[in-house]
XYZ file of C-alpha atoms in Angstrom:
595
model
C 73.045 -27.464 -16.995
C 74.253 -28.479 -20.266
C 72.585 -31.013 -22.145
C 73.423 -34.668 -21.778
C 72.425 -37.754 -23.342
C 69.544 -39.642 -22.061
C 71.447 -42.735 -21.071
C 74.112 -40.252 -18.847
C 71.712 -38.174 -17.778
C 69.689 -41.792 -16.012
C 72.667 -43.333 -15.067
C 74.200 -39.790 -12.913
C 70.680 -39.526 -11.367
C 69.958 -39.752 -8.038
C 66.623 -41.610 -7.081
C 66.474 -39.548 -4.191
C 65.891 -36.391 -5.754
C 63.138 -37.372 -7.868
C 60.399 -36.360 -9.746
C 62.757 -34.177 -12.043
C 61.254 -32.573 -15.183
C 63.299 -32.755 -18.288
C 63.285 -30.659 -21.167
C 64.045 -32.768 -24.879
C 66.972 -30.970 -26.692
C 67.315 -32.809 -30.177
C 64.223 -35.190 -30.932
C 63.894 -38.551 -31.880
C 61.433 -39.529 -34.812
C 60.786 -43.664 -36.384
C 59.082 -43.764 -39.841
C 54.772 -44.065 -39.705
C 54.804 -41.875 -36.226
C 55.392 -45.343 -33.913
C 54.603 -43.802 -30.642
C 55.126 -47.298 -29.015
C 57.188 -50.275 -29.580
C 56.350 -53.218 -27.110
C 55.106 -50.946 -24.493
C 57.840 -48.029 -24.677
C 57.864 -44.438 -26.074
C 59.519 -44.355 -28.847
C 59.071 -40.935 -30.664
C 59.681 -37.631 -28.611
C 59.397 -33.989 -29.849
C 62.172 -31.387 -29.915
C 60.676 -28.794 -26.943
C 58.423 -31.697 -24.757
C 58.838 -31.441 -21.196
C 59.164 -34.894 -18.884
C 58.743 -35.549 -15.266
C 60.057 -38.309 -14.621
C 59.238 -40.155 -11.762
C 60.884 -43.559 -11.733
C 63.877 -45.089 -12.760
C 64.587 -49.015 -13.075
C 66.970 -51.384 -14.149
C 65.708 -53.465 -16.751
C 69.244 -55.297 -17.389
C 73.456 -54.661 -17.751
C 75.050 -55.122 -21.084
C 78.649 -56.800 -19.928
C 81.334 -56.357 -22.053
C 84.299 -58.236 -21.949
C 87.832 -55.776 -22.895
C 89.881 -58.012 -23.962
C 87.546 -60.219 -26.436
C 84.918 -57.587 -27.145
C 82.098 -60.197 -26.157
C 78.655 -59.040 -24.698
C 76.897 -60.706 -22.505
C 73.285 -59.315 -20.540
C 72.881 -59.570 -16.878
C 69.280 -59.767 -15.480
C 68.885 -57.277 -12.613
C 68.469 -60.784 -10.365
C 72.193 -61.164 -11.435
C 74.039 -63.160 -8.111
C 77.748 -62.669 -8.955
C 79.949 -60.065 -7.199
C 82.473 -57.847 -8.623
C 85.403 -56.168 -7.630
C 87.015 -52.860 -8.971
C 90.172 -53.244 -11.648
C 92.881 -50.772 -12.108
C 93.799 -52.288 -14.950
C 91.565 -53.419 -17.985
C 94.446 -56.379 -18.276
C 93.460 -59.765 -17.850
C 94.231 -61.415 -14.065
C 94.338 -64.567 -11.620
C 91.032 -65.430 -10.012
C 91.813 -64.103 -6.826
C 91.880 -66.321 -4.120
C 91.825 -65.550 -0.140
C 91.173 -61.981 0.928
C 90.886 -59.275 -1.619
C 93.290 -56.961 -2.012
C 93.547 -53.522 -0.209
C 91.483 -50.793 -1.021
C 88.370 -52.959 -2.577
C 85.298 -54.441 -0.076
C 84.557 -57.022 3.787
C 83.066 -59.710 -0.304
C 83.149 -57.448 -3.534
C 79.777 -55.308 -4.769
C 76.576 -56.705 -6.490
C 75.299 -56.095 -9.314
C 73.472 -53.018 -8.312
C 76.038 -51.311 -6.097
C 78.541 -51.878 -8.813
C 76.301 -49.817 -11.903
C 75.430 -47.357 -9.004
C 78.432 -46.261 -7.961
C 79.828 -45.701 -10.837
C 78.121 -42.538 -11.239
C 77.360 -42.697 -14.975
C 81.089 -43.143 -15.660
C 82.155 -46.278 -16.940
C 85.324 -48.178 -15.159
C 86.238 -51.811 -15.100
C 85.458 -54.723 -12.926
C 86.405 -58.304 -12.326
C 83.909 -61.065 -11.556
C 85.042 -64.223 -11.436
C 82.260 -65.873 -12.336
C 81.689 -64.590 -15.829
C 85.499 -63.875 -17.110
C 89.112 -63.483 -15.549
C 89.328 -60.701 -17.825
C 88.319 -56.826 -17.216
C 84.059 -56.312 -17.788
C 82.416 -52.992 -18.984
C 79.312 -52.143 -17.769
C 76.458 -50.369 -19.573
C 73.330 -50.586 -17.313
C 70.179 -50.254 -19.577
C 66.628 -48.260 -17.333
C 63.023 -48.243 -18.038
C 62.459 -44.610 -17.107
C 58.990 -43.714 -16.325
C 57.898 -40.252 -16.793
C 54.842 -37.983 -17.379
C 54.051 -35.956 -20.270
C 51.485 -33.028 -21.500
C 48.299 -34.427 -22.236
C 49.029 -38.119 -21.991
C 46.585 -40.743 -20.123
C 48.990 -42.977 -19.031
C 52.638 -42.831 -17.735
C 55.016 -43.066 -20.858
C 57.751 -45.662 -20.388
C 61.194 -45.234 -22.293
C 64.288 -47.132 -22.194
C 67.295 -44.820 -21.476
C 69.250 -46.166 -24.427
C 66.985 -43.539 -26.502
C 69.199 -41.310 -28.519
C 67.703 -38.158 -26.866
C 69.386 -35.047 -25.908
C 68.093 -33.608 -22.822
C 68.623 -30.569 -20.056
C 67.427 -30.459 -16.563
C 64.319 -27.727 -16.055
C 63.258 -29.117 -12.602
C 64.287 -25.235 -10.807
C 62.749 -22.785 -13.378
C 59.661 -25.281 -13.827
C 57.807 -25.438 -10.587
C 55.089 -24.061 -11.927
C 54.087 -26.030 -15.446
C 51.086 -27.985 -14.909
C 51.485 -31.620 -16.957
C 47.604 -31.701 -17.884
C 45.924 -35.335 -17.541
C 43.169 -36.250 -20.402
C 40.124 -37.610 -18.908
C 37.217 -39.753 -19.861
C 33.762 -38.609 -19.342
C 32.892 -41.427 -17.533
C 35.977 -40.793 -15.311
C 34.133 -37.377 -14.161
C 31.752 -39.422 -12.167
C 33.841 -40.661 -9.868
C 35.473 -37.096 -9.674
C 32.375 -35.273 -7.968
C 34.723 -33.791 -5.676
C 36.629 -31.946 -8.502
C 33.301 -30.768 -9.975
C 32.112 -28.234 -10.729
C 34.808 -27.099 -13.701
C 35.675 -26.360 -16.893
C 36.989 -28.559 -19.692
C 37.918 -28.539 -23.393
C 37.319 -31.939 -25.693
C 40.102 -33.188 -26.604
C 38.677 -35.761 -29.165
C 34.816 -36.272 -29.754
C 32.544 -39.588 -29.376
C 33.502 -42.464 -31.195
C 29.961 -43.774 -31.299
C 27.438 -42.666 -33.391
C 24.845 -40.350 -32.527
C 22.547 -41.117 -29.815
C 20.571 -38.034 -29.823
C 18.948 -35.900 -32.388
C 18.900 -32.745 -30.788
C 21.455 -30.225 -31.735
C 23.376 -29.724 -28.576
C 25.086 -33.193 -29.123
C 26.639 -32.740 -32.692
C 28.655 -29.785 -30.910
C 30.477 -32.154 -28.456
C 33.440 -32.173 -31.158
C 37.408 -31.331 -31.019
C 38.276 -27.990 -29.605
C 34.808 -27.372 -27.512
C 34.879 -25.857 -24.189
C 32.376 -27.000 -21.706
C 31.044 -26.367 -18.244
C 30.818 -29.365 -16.257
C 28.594 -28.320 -12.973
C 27.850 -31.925 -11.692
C 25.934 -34.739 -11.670
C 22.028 -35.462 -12.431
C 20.224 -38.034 -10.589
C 17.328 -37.922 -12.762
C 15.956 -41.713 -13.974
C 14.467 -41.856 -16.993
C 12.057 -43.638 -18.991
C 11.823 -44.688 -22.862
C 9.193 -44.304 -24.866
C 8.028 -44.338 -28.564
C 5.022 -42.996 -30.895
C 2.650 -45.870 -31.355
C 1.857 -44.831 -35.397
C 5.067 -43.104 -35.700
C 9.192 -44.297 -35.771
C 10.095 -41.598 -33.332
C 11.702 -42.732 -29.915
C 12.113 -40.443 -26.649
C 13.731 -41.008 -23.480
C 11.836 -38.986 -20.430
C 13.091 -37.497 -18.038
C 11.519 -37.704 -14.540
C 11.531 -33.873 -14.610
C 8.937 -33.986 -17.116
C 5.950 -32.218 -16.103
C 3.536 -32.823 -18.394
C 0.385 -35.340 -17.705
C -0.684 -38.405 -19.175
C -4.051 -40.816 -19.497
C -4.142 -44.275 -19.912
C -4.698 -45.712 -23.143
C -5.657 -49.470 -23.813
C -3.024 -51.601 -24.528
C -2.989 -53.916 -27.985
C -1.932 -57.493 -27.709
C -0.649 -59.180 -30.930
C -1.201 -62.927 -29.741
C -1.946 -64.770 -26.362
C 2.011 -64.441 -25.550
C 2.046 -60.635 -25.254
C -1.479 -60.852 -23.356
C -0.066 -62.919 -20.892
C 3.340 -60.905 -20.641
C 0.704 -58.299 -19.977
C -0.475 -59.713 -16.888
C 0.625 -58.255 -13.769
C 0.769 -60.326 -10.459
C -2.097 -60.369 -8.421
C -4.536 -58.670 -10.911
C -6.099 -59.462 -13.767
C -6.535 -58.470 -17.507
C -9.898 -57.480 -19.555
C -9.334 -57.593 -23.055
C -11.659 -57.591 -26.155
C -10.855 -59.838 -28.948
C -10.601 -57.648 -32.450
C -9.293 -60.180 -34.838
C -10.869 -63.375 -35.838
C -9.003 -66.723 -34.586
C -9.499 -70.479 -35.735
C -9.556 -72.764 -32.859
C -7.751 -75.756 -32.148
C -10.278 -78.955 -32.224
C -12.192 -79.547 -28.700
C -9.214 -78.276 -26.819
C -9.178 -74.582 -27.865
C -12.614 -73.335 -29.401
C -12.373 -70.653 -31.737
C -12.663 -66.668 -30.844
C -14.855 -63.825 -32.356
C -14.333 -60.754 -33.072
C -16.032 -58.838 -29.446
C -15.160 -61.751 -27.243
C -14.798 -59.996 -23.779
C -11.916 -62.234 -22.034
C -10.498 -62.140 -18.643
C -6.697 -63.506 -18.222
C -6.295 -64.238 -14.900
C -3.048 -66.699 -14.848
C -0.609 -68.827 -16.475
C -0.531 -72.931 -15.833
C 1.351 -74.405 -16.704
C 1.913 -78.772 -16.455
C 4.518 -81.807 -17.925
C 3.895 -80.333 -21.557
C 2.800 -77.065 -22.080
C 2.038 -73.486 -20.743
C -1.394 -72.214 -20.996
C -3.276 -69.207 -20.098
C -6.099 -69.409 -17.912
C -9.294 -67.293 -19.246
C -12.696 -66.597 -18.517
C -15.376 -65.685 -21.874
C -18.195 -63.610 -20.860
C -21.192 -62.303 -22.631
C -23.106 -59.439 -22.129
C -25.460 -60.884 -20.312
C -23.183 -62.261 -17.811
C -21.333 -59.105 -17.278
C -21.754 -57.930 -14.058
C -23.449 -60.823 -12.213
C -22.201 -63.377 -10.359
C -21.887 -66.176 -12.653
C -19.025 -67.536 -14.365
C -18.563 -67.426 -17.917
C -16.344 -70.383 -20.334
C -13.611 -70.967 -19.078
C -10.723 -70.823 -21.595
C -7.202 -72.185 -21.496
C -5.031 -70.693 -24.067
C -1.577 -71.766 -25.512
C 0.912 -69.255 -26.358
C 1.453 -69.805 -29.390
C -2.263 -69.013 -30.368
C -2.577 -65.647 -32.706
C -5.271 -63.414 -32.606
C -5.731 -59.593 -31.801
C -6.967 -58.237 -28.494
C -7.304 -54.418 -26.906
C -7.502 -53.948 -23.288
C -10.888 -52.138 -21.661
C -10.073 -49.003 -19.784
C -11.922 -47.023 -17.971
C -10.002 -44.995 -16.333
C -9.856 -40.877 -17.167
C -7.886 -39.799 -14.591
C -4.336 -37.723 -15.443
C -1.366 -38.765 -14.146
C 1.887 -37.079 -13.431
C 5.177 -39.709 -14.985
C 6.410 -40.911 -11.525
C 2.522 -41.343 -10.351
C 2.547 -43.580 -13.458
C 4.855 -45.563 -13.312
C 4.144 -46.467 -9.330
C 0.366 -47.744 -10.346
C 1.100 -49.207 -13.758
C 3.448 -52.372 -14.956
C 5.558 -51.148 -17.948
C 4.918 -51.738 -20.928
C 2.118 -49.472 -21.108
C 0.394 -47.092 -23.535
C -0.667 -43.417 -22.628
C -1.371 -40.428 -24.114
C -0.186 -36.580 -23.126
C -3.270 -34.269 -22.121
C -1.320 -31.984 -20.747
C 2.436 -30.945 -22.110
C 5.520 -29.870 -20.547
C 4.766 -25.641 -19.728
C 8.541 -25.597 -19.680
C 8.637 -26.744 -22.973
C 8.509 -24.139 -25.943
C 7.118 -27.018 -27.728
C 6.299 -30.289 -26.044
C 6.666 -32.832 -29.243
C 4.865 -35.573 -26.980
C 1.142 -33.787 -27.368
C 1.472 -34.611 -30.991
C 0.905 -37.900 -31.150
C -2.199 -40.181 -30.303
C -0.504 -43.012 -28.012
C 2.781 -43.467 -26.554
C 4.002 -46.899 -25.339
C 6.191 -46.408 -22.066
C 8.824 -49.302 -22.371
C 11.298 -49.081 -19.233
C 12.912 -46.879 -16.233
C 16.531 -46.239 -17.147
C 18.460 -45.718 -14.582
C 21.598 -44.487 -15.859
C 24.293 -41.612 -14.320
C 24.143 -37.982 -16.319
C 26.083 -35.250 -16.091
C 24.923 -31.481 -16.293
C 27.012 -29.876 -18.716
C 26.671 -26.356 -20.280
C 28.818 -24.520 -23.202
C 31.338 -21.885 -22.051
C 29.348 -19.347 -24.898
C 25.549 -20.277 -23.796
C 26.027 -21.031 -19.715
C 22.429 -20.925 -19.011
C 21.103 -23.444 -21.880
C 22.055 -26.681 -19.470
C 21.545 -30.230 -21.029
C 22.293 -33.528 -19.553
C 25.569 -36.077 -21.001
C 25.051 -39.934 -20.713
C 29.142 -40.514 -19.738
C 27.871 -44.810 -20.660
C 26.750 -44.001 -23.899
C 28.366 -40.511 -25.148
C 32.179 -40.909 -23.661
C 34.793 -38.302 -24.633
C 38.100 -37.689 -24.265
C 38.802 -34.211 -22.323
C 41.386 -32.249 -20.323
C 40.328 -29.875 -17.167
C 41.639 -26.606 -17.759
C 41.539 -25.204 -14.289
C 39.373 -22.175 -15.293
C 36.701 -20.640 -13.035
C 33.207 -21.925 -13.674
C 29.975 -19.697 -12.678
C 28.210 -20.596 -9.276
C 24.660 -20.253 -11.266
C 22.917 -23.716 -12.064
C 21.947 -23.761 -15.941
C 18.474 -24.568 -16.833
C 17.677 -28.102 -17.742
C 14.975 -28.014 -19.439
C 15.842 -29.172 -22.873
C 16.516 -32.656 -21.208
C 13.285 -33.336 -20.168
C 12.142 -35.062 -23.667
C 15.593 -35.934 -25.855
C 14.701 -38.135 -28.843
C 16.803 -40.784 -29.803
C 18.244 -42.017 -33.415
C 16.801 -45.279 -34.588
C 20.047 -47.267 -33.940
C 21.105 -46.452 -30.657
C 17.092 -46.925 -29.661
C 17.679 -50.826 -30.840
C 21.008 -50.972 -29.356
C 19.675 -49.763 -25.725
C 16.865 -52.397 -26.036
C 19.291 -55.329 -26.443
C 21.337 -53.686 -23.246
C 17.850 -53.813 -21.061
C 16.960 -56.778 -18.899
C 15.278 -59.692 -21.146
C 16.626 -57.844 -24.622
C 18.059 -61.011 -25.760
C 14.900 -63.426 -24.893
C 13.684 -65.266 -28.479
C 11.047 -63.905 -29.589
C 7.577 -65.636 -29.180
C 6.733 -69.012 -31.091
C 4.672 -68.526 -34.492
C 1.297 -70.016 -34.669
C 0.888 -73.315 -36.363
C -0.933 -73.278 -39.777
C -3.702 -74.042 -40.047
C -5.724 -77.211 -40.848
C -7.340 -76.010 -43.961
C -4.496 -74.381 -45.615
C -2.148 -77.556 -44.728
C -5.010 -80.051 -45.996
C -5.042 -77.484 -49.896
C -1.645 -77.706 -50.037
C -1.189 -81.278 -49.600
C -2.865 -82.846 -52.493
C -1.154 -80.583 -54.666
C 2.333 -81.482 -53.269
C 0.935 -85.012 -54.358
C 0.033 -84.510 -57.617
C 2.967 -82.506 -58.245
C 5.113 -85.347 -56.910
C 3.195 -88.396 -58.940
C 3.796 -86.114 -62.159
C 7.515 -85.871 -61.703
C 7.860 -89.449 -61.115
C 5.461 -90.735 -63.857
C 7.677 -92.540 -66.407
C 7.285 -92.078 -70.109
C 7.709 -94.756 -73.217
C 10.865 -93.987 -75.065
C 10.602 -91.360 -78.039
C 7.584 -90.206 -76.510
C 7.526 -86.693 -74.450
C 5.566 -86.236 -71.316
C 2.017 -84.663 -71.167
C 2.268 -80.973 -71.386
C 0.234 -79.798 -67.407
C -3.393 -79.295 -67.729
C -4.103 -75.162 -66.732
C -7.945 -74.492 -65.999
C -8.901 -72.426 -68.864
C -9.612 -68.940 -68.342
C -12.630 -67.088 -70.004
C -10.558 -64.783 -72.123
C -8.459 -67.710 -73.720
C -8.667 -68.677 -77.124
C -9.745 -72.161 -78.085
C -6.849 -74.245 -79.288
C -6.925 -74.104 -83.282
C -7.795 -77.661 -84.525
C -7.153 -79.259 -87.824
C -9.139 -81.633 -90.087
C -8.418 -85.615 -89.903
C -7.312 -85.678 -93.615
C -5.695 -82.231 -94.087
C -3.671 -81.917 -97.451
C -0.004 -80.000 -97.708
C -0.338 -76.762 -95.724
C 2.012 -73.914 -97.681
C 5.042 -72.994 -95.493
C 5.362 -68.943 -95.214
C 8.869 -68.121 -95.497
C 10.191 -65.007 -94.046
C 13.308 -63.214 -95.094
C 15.658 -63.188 -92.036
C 17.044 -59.684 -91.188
C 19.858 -58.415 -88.561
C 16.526 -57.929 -86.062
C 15.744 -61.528 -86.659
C 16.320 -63.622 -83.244
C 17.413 -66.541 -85.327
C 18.739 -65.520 -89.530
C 17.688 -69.017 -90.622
C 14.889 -71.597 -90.850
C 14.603 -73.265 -87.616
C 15.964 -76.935 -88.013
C 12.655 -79.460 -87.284
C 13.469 -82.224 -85.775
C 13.335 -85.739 -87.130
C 10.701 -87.977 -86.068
C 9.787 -91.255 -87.019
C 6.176 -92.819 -87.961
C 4.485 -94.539 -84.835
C 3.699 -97.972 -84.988
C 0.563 -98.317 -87.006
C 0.519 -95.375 -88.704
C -1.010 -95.391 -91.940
C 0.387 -91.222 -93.244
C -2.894 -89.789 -92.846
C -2.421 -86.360 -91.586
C 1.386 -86.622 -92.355
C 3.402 -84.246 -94.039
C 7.279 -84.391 -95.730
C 9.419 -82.038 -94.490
C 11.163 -79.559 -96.431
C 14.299 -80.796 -97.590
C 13.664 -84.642 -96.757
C 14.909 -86.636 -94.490
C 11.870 -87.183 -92.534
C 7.955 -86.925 -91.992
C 6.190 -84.266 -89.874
C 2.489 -84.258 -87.774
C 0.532 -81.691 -89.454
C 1.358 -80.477 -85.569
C 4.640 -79.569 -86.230
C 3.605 -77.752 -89.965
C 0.855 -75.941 -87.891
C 4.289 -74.967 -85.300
C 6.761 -73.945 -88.118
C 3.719 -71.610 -89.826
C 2.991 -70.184 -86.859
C 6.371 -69.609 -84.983
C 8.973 -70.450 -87.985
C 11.766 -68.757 -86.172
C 11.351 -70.622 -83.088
C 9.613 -69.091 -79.589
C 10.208 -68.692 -76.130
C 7.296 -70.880 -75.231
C 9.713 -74.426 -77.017
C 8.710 -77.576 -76.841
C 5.072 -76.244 -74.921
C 3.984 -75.176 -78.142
C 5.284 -77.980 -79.775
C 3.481 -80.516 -77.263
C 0.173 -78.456 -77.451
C 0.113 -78.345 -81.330
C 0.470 -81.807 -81.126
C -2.369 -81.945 -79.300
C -4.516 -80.922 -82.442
C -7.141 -83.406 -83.416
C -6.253 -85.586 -86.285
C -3.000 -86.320 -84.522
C -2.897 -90.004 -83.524
């Protein structure tokens, strides 16, 4: 067929004979690339193909002949009309209508349908006696190559386009999916895909496998792992892992550290109870909480907690009491109390990671005896204790590339989502090894990010431990002193007394001057353009004291005033000034001989 416009080629179609795909003749392009404008297409490519698959009326521009007015209709519109012969304006008509037209007149849908795309005139007597134009205006919904969603476009788009429906049976319009989508798709699995647009997140994963997943990368998607997993991280070391229960190699227990009576007792597990040594030193708490020494062998057995406070119930034993009957000091603990404590263990017996994890409460701390054979190098045996921190249970897909199809590796759709398309190429019936999954270590940001996602992430961290007495008692009277100092008032003219420092053994004694000291000479220097200051410092003027008979007085230079041999002593030694300022000047006034 020969193309049409968009808005002839809607209004001539047929609902009945859709989907029809569409070919776009002459595109239409709006500044910046706006592919949408409130929720319609609104740029289309010379050459794309459309199916449509849904045409309705949004609304009817009426247009009256005679005045040129427009007026829209809503598609809820209740008036009838009736066909004109004429475009001239008429009587309402009253009675029956004439011959020739309908039993009432047409609605509002019957009249834009049967027009068949070509525009005629009508009456309605409820808008205008005069002869109405009507331009119906569709939302046409269509699909399109590589689009997610159904596009919408109004048909007033000033598109050309042809009709392709008979020589286009056989084009596929390809669908992008999500990653995540794929796991509800098992039954379309296995198959091949290409990326279509990479993660947006950051990297999750160090290993090399995952910086490939970019733009352009075809990939064998065989199905779905149900393999939990279980994150861990090196003790002495900022490395982080997640497991994978395929993981074959074996672990001992180590003994767990406790930083404070809060993570002891979040190391209790019900129905059993904890040995721990005490390694660190810990002031009591009055008669209430005696103190703890370093070897202290404790046994937490169980919190109690009453109106005020939660405490942890413990038992101290000795030596001595250490396997016999007898109870030891019974302790009761709050949680905010500090301290250090390891658990005893004795316990040498290897353990597989699912045998683990059924006899022991995570968190817990192990240590790989035996590594992974299936690894070429099993970077868990390298470290000295590993602290197991929580089962994952989270969907994976088995994925392969279309180049290596026997190096497998396992895609987290929750945390690494792409966008992809399935191609509809065949995919090999052979499995791909998995191997590389079993130990995948993790960047430090996503390792923070996925312990804020895990049950009791967000719960505030434990309380500090109050100071203690002694430090709170030293600080206190200096507080005091420092407060009585800044509110001690001074006589007028007078400057307040320079702070007493203990005097260190390497400090020179404070260079005194005889009661009755004559004129001292004053050193001038010659200022220079290195010179902080290029002239004599200005002294300032002071007035004798009450009582003062001149004895160890001297004029200044240039008059105007008398000077403490303090302030000669200051000029000689500093006579462009210092940083130390009025410090010196209080200390040299400080020199004997000074009233």
């Amino acid at each position: 067929m020969e193309p049409l416009s968009f808005q002839e080629y809607i209004c001539s179609l047929d609902p009945a004979t859709l989907p029809r795909i569409l070919r776009i003749c002459s595109g239409v392009y709006f500044q910046g690339s706006v592919y949408e404008i409130s929720g319609n297409e609104c740029c289309l490519s010379t050459g794309d193909l459309l199916k449509v698959t849904a045409v309705t009326l949004q609304k009817v521009i009426c247009e009256n002949v005679q005045t040129g007015q427009k007026t829209e209709l809503p598609p809820t519109f209740k008036g009838l009309f009736q066909l004109s012969s004429a475009p001239s304006p008429c009587p309402t008509p009253q009675g029956p209508s004439r011959p020739g037209s309908r039993q009432k007149g047409l609605t509002l849908q019957q009249a834009v349908g049967q027009s068949g795309g070509q525009t005629q005139p009508l009456l309605c007597p409820s808008i205008s006696p005069h002869a109405l134009l009507l331009s119906p205006v569709y939302e046409v919904q269509a699909t399109m190559h590589l689009r997610r969603d159904q596009v919408k476009i109004p048909s007033t788009l000033e598109v050309d386009v042809e009709d392709v429906t008979e020589e286009s049976q056989d084009v596929h319009f390809a669908r992008p999916l999500l990653l995540s989508e794929l796991l509800r798709m098992e039954e379309v699995l296995p198959a091949q895909a290409e990326i279509l647009e990479g993660p947006n997140s950051a990297a999750i994963f160090e290993s090399s496998w995952a910086s490939r997943l970019q733009k352009g990368q075809r990939l064998q998607i065989h199905g779905c792992s149900h393999s939990w997993r279980v994150l861990a991280s090196a003790r002495n070391s900022a490395r982080r892992f997640l497991l994978s229960s395929a993981y074959q190699g074996r672990f001992r227990r180590r003994p767990r550290q406790f930083a404070g009576v809060q993570e002891l007792a979040s190391g209790l597990q019900p129905g059993q109870r904890l040995h721990v040594v005490v390694t660190q030193d810990c002031e009591g708490r009055g008669d209430d909480v005696p103190p703890l020494s370093v070897g202290d062998r404790l046994e937490a057995r169980r919190l109690l907690q009453n109106a005020s406070s939660t405490r942890l119930l413990c038992q101290r034993r000795s030596e001595e009491e250490d396997g016999e009957d007898e109870e030891g000091e019974e302790l009761l603990l709050p949680l905010d109390l500090g301290g250090s404590f390891v658990e005893e263990v004795c316990d040498s017996k290897k353990y597989g990671l699912a045998e683990l994890l059924e006899r022991l409460m995570l968190p817990c701390d192990v240590r790989v005896v035996a590594t992974d054979p299936a690894l070429e190098r099993d970077v868990l045996g390298s470290f000295s204790s590993l602290r197991l921190e929580a089962r994952i249970s989270q969907p994976f897909l088995l994925g392969s590339f279309c180049e290596e199809p026997d190096e497998g590796f396992e895609i987290p759709p929750q945390w690494l989502d792409l966008s992809l398309v399935l191609t509809g190429e065949p995919v090999g019936t052979q499995t791909p090894s998995t191997h590389h999954s079993h130990v995948e270590e993790l960047t430090e940001a996503f390792y923070y990010q996925l312990l804020a996602q895990l049950p009791g992430g967000s719960a505030p961290p434990p309380p500090r431990p109050p100071k203690s007495k002694a430090a709170s008692e030293k600080a206190q009277p200096h507080m005091g002193r420092a407060q009585g100092q800044k509110n001690q008032t001074h006589p007028r003219g007078s400057c307040p007394p320079t702070p007493q420092h203990p005097a260190s053994p390497q400090a020179h004694p404070a260079p005194s001057l005889p009661l009755k000291a004559k004129s001292l000479p004053i050193q001038q220097s010659t200022p220079n353009k290195y010179s902080p200051c290029p002239y004599r410092l200005a002294a300032p003027q002071l007035h004798d004291a009450p009582g003062d008979t001149g004895e160890g007085m001297q004029t200044s230079v240039g008059g105007g005033g008398c000077f403490p041999l303090g302030a000669l002593m200051y000029l000689q030694l500093f006579p462009f000034g210092c940083g130390a300022g009025m410090h010196c000047w209080r200390t040299c006034n400080q020199a004997p001989g000074y009233p």
